[in-house]
Amino acid sequence: MSKLKRILKKIKNYIPGSVKVAGIFLLVLIICTVVSRAASALIVPYVECSTPSKMSIEHQVIKTGSLSGSGENPVYVCEGVMVDTVAVQSGDIVEKGDTLMQFNMDDLQRVYTEKGFELTGLENERKYTYTKSAIAVADHKLEICRTEYEQLEKLVEKKGVVTAELAGEIKEVRVSSGKVTDKSAAFLLTDAKRGYIFETSVTEEEKKYIEEGETAKVTVDKSQEHFPITSVQPDKKNPGNYIVQVVISGDIYRIGMQVTVLFSHNSDTYNFCIPIEALRADKNGQNYVLVLGTKNTILGEELVTKKVNVTLEDSNTKYAAVNSVALQADDRVICNANKQVENEDVVRESRD
Amino acid sequence: MKQIAKALVVLLAIICVLPVVFIITGAFMGTDELINILSPILSDGEGYATWHFIPLYPTLRNIVELLFDTPEYYVLFWNSIKIVVCILVGQMVFAVPAAWGLARSKTRWSRVVFIVYIFCMLLPFQVTMLSQYLILNELSMINTHLSLIVPMVFSTFPVFIIYSSFKQIPDSIIEAAQLDGAGKLRIYINMAMPIGAKGILAAMILGFLEYWNMVEQPVVFLKDMEQWPLSIYLPDFATDVAGRAFTFSMFSIVPALIVFSLGRKILAEGISVSGGDVG
């Protein structure tokens, strides 16, 4: 070790001062070369690129709402009896056997008794009818009276409670407490077996992607099915909007069930479709994209960004269809970068 | 009279040094200050350009940016070092023996060759540029550092400088060595080179200064920017990068200053030796 030190000391003494200065200068520059390269590498942004693809743009309109029934079923009740209470109102969903209304028992009993007397009278009358035509008329009257009597009998047994014969939605209530029933239907009920209707309002913009006759995807829980769009009509209450109707059928559906409906429409095929994040706009509102190019610099061939003006033809939340004279099918369009990039910036491509 | 002469010399020296002072002070000026004083020249500013020999707001920003944020500078720097070192090593291999051969030869043809050498030395680059380009193109050396190195290795200027120093060696010393049994190679290595070292070093130093500042050949023979030496790279001299341009120039002259200070005495002695009996 001491011998080595002596040799080094001899060399050190032999080397003139200027050579030492030159050596130190070169050493400093070697270190600065490495440091500057490292600093430059830290500044250069990493970019992710993709090539334009030929595809159509899918437009989706998603609406959520509840199902209502299609078709109407009238519910008739005994005529001439006073109503005590009405248990439902318009819009209520009822199952088979649910209480719709309650007759006043005193009045019901009175009507029942009167009907009984009427029936007895008609039976006696029938006994003393001999002509064919008279017999036919008498039989007809008797049948009607007997039917009404039986209905009243059933009602009396059920303590005057009228129940729903089938499941559905109460569309209209035509009776009210304290009033006497008449010949017309007391309730209008929708029939669940005849399918369900999903109705929603869409804007003018959304209506572009919805067409009568196309299918919509209905999602409820984990189930997804396709059903036809049956109607697209202007909304009279909200000018500028449209009412879209989809008829849905199936055992899993119920009136009032919340469903999500997806209206999907594919546009024509475009030659240049890019990810939406690749589309940029300058301060004049001109749309452009940045593509990857190369440039010969002192550091060799480097990747640089080049601005290409484009015209936006169509877009959705994921893709944009553009048109440009300068854009080529094999151009690598910059989609993402870890730093801000502008035109003519030096970049590195991320291969992750 | 002596005082006046001295003052005149000092004044002339100051004028010669002024460009270097401009560069050094400009390297320590900030962008705003440079824009204020240089805008009449570099952009369409009104009035006249001015200069502050002591910066109003000195800053190290330009130096830090150049040293740590400009990797291009180091590419050019090491290109220059590579080109110059290769040329000087090549000249040691070819020019020194050529000068020795011309100096020791007593034939008439050696004088003719030497005169041709001087003639070639006097030709400017622009005259031989086209022929050089054609030959280098045939040899596929264009756009490589060999296009600069090979022609300079066989340059006539170092032969001229070293020839003169070899000519000073007396014939009697050579004859004595021959009588002692020394061969030609031994005489060249053990006698000619040590004795002519000053001339050789002077040629090397002058060569370094010339090749470090070489401009025409790189512009003509090199196309790729990554091949360029330091001497021909000039950033776009706009006002917003003026500070960096000054710093660049300042650091570009440092190696030449180091080499010159290294061989200042040798240079003076070597040139004075060479200025002796030429031919």
PDB file of N, CA and C in Angstrom, chain B residues 1-47:
ATOM      1  N   MET B   1       7.637  58.034 -24.091  1.00  0.00           N
ATOM      2  CA  MET B   1       7.413  57.269 -25.331  1.00  0.00           C
ATOM      3  C   MET B   1       7.066  55.816 -25.016  1.00  0.00           C
ATOM      4  N   LYS B   2       7.867  55.276 -24.096  1.00  0.00           N
ATOM      5  CA  LYS B   2       7.620  53.888 -23.676  1.00  0.00           C
ATOM      6  C   LYS B   2       6.259  53.769 -23.043  1.00  0.00           C
ATOM      7  N   GLN B   3       5.877  54.780 -22.246  1.00  0.00           N
ATOM      8  CA  GLN B   3       4.590  54.785 -21.544  1.00  0.00           C
ATOM      9  C   GLN B   3       3.449  54.783 -22.544  1.00  0.00           C
ATOM     10  N   ILE B   4       3.627  55.623 -23.586  1.00  0.00           N
ATOM     11  CA  ILE B   4       2.567  55.727 -24.602  1.00  0.00           C
ATOM     12  C   ILE B   4       2.418  54.387 -25.324  1.00  0.00           C
ATOM     13  N   ALA B   5       3.591  53.779 -25.637  1.00  0.00           N
ATOM     14  CA  ALA B   5       3.548  52.486 -26.322  1.00  0.00           C
ATOM     15  C   ALA B   5       2.862  51.447 -25.451  1.00  0.00           C
ATOM     16  N   LYS B   6       3.212  51.489 -24.152  1.00  0.00           N
ATOM     17  CA  LYS B   6       2.616  50.525 -23.217  1.00  0.00           C
ATOM     18  C   LYS B   6       1.098  50.705 -23.170  1.00  0.00           C
ATOM     19  N   ALA B   7       0.677  51.992 -23.063  1.00  0.00           N
ATOM     20  CA  ALA B   7      -0.762  52.293 -22.977  1.00  0.00           C
ATOM     21  C   ALA B   7      -1.472  51.814 -24.232  1.00  0.00           C
ATOM     22  N   LEU B   8      -0.839  52.012 -25.370  1.00  0.00           N
ATOM     23  CA  LEU B   8      -1.430  51.589 -26.644  1.00  0.00           C
ATOM     24  C   LEU B   8      -1.595  50.074 -26.693  1.00  0.00           C
ATOM     25  N   VAL B   9      -0.555  49.390 -26.212  1.00  0.00           N
ATOM     26  CA  VAL B   9      -0.612  47.920 -26.195  1.00  0.00           C
ATOM     27  C   VAL B   9      -1.737  47.442 -25.289  1.00  0.00           C
ATOM     28  N   VAL B  10      -1.831  48.098 -24.117  1.00  0.00           N
ATOM     29  CA  VAL B  10      -2.889  47.705 -23.157  1.00  0.00           C
ATOM     30  C   VAL B  10      -4.268  47.938 -23.772  1.00  0.00           C
ATOM     31  N   LEU B  11      -4.410  49.076 -24.446  1.00  0.00           N
ATOM     32  CA  LEU B  11      -5.697  49.403 -25.075  1.00  0.00           C
ATOM     33  C   LEU B  11      -6.053  48.363 -26.130  1.00  0.00           C
ATOM     34  N   LEU B  12      -5.068  48.028 -26.949  1.00  0.00           N
ATOM     35  CA  LEU B  12      -5.324  47.023 -27.989  1.00  0.00           C
ATOM     36  C   LEU B  12      -5.663  45.674 -27.368  1.00  0.00           C
ATOM     37  N   ALA B  13      -4.964  45.354 -26.275  1.00  0.00           N
ATOM     38  CA  ALA B  13      -5.259  44.078 -25.582  1.00  0.00           C
ATOM     39  C   ALA B  13      -6.689  44.070 -25.064  1.00  0.00           C
ATOM     40  N   ILE B  14      -7.129  45.210 -24.496  1.00  0.00           N
ATOM     41  CA  ILE B  14      -8.505  45.292 -23.972  1.00  0.00           C
ATOM     42  C   ILE B  14      -9.509  45.089 -25.114  1.00  0.00           C
ATOM     43  N   ILE B  15      -9.234  45.733 -26.242  1.00  0.00           N
ATOM     44  CA  ILE B  15     -10.152  45.591 -27.389  1.00  0.00           C
ATOM     45  C   ILE B  15     -10.209  44.131 -27.844  1.00  0.00           C
ATOM     46  N   CYS B  16      -9.052  43.463 -27.827  1.00  0.00           N
ATOM     47  CA  CYS B  16      -9.037  42.041 -28.254  1.00  0.00           C
ATOM     48  C   CYS B  16      -9.800  41.156 -27.275  1.00  0.00           C
ATOM     49  N   VAL B  17      -9.758  41.518 -26.009  1.00  0.00           N
ATOM     50  CA  VAL B  17     -10.399  40.680 -24.978  1.00  0.00           C
ATOM     51  C   VAL B  17     -11.898  40.982 -24.850  1.00  0.00           C
ATOM     52  N   LEU B  18     -12.333  42.130 -25.369  1.00  0.00           N
ATOM     53  CA  LEU B  18     -13.736  42.556 -25.222  1.00  0.00           C
ATOM     54  C   LEU B  18     -14.769  41.484 -25.616  1.00  0.00           C
ATOM     55  N   PRO B  19     -14.619  40.798 -26.742  1.00  0.00           N
ATOM     56  CA  PRO B  19     -15.627  39.781 -27.085  1.00  0.00           C
ATOM     57  C   PRO B  19     -15.779  38.707 -26.011  1.00  0.00           C
ATOM     58  N   VAL B  20     -14.647  38.313 -25.407  1.00  0.00           N
ATOM     59  CA  VAL B  20     -14.720  37.300 -24.342  1.00  0.00           C
ATOM     60  C   VAL B  20     -15.441  37.875 -23.121  1.00  0.00           C
ATOM     61  N   VAL B  21     -15.193  39.175 -22.838  1.00  0.00           N
ATOM     62  CA  VAL B  21     -15.872  39.822 -21.707  1.00  0.00           C
ATOM     63  C   VAL B  21     -17.382  39.872 -21.954  1.00  0.00           C
ATOM     64  N   PHE B  22     -17.755  40.183 -23.194  1.00  0.00           N
ATOM     65  CA  PHE B  22     -19.186  40.193 -23.556  1.00  0.00           C
ATOM     66  C   PHE B  22     -19.812  38.832 -23.258  1.00  0.00           C
ATOM     67  N   ILE B  23     -19.101  37.779 -23.692  1.00  0.00           N
ATOM     68  CA  ILE B  23     -19.653  36.427 -23.534  1.00  0.00           C
ATOM     69  C   ILE B  23     -19.816  36.095 -22.054  1.00  0.00           C
ATOM     70  N   ILE B  24     -18.776  36.399 -21.268  1.00  0.00           N
ATOM     71  CA  ILE B  24     -18.825  36.018 -19.848  1.00  0.00           C
ATOM     72  C   ILE B  24     -19.910  36.805 -19.118  1.00  0.00           C
ATOM     73  N   THR B  25     -20.007  38.100 -19.358  1.00  0.00           N
ATOM     74  CA  THR B  25     -21.045  38.882 -18.671  1.00  0.00           C
ATOM     75  C   THR B  25     -22.447  38.480 -19.147  1.00  0.00           C
ATOM     76  N   GLY B  26     -22.570  38.175 -20.421  1.00  0.00           N
ATOM     77  CA  GLY B  26     -23.870  37.759 -20.945  1.00  0.00           C
ATOM     78  C   GLY B  26     -24.333  36.442 -20.348  1.00  0.00           C
ATOM     79  N   ALA B  27     -23.377  35.567 -20.023  1.00  0.00           N
ATOM     80  CA  ALA B  27     -23.735  34.270 -19.441  1.00  0.00           C
ATOM     81  C   ALA B  27     -24.353  34.420 -18.057  1.00  0.00           C
ATOM     82  N   PHE B  28     -24.043  35.523 -17.381  1.00  0.00           N
ATOM     83  CA  PHE B  28     -24.564  35.722 -16.027  1.00  0.00           C
ATOM     84  C   PHE B  28     -25.780  36.654 -15.995  1.00  0.00           C
ATOM     85  N   MET B  29     -26.284  37.009 -17.176  1.00  0.00           N
ATOM     86  CA  MET B  29     -27.469  37.886 -17.215  1.00  0.00           C
ATOM     87  C   MET B  29     -28.727  37.063 -17.352  1.00  0.00           C
ATOM     88  N   GLY B  30     -29.805  37.568 -16.723  1.00  0.00           N
ATOM     89  CA  GLY B  30     -31.080  36.892 -16.839  1.00  0.00           C
ATOM     90  C   GLY B  30     -31.754  37.202 -18.171  1.00  0.00           C
ATOM     91  N   THR B  31     -32.814  36.449 -18.501  1.00  0.00           N
ATOM     92  CA  THR B  31     -33.512  36.607 -19.781  1.00  0.00           C
ATOM     93  C   THR B  31     -34.124  37.990 -19.910  1.00  0.00           C
ATOM     94  N   ASP B  32     -34.727  38.490 -18.833  1.00  0.00           N
ATOM     95  CA  ASP B  32     -35.388  39.803 -18.904  1.00  0.00           C
ATOM     96  C   ASP B  32     -34.381  40.898 -19.220  1.00  0.00           C
ATOM     97  N   GLU B  33     -33.222  40.836 -18.554  1.00  0.00           N
ATOM     98  CA  GLU B  33     -32.207  41.870 -18.772  1.00  0.00           C
ATOM     99  C   GLU B  33     -31.696  41.813 -20.207  1.00  0.00           C
ATOM    100  N   LEU B  34     -31.476  40.618 -20.725  1.00  0.00           N
ATOM    101  CA  LEU B  34     -30.978  40.473 -22.099  1.00  0.00           C
ATOM    102  C   LEU B  34     -32.014  40.941 -23.114  1.00  0.00           C
ATOM    103  N   ILE B  35     -33.297  40.653 -22.834  1.00  0.00           N
ATOM    104  CA  ILE B  35     -34.341  41.119 -23.752  1.00  0.00           C
ATOM    105  C   ILE B  35     -34.346  42.646 -23.783  1.00  0.00           C
ATOM    106  N   ASN B  36     -34.189  43.249 -22.611  1.00  0.00           N
ATOM    107  CA  ASN B  36     -34.208  44.721 -22.554  1.00  0.00           C
ATOM    108  C   ASN B  36     -33.072  45.340 -23.366  1.00  0.00           C
ATOM    109  N   ILE B  37     -31.886  44.759 -23.264  1.00  0.00           N
ATOM    110  CA  ILE B  37     -30.736  45.421 -23.897  1.00  0.00           C
ATOM    111  C   ILE B  37     -30.503  44.953 -25.330  1.00  0.00           C
ATOM    112  N   LEU B  38     -30.945  43.778 -25.698  1.00  0.00           N
ATOM    113  CA  LEU B  38     -30.675  43.252 -27.043  1.00  0.00           C
ATOM    114  C   LEU B  38     -31.875  43.264 -27.977  1.00  0.00           C
ATOM    115  N   SER B  39     -33.047  43.669 -27.501  1.00  0.00           N
ATOM    116  CA  SER B  39     -34.240  43.628 -28.359  1.00  0.00           C
ATOM    117  C   SER B  39     -34.098  44.453 -29.638  1.00  0.00           C
ATOM    118  N   PRO B  40     -33.396  45.609 -29.647  1.00  0.00           N
ATOM    119  CA  PRO B  40     -33.248  46.314 -30.938  1.00  0.00           C
ATOM    120  C   PRO B  40     -32.538  45.478 -31.997  1.00  0.00           C
ATOM    121  N   ILE B  41     -31.717  44.514 -31.557  1.00  0.00           N
ATOM    122  CA  ILE B  41     -30.978  43.700 -32.529  1.00  0.00           C
ATOM    123  C   ILE B  41     -31.754  42.419 -32.865  1.00  0.00           C
ATOM    124  N   LEU B  42     -32.230  41.740 -31.838  1.00  0.00           N
ATOM    125  CA  LEU B  42     -32.757  40.388 -32.044  1.00  0.00           C
ATOM    126  C   LEU B  42     -34.250  40.355 -32.307  1.00  0.00           C
ATOM    127  N   SER B  43     -34.947  41.330 -31.810  1.00  0.00           N
ATOM    128  CA  SER B  43     -36.373  41.423 -32.161  1.00  0.00           C
ATOM    129  C   SER B  43     -36.618  42.871 -32.551  1.00  0.00           C
ATOM    130  N   ASP B  44     -37.808  43.191 -32.949  1.00  0.00           N
ATOM    131  CA  ASP B  44     -38.024  44.553 -33.490  1.00  0.00           C
ATOM    132  C   ASP B  44     -38.194  45.577 -32.377  1.00  0.00           C
ATOM    133  N   GLY B  45     -37.156  45.692 -31.563  1.00  0.00           N
ATOM    134  CA  GLY B  45     -37.225  46.673 -30.493  1.00  0.00           C
ATOM    135  C   GLY B  45     -36.823  48.042 -30.989  1.00  0.00           C
ATOM    136  N   GLU B  46     -37.223  49.043 -30.269  1.00  0.00           N
ATOM    137  CA  GLU B  46     -36.888  50.419 -30.697  1.00  0.00           C
ATOM    138  C   GLU B  46     -35.609  50.865 -30.017  1.00  0.00           C
ATOM    139  N   GLY B  47     -34.983  51.836 -30.629  1.00  0.00           N
ATOM    140  CA  GLY B  47     -33.788  52.410 -30.032  1.00  0.00           C
ATOM    141  C   GLY B  47     -32.547  51.612 -30.377  1.00  0.00           C
TER     142      GLY B  47
END
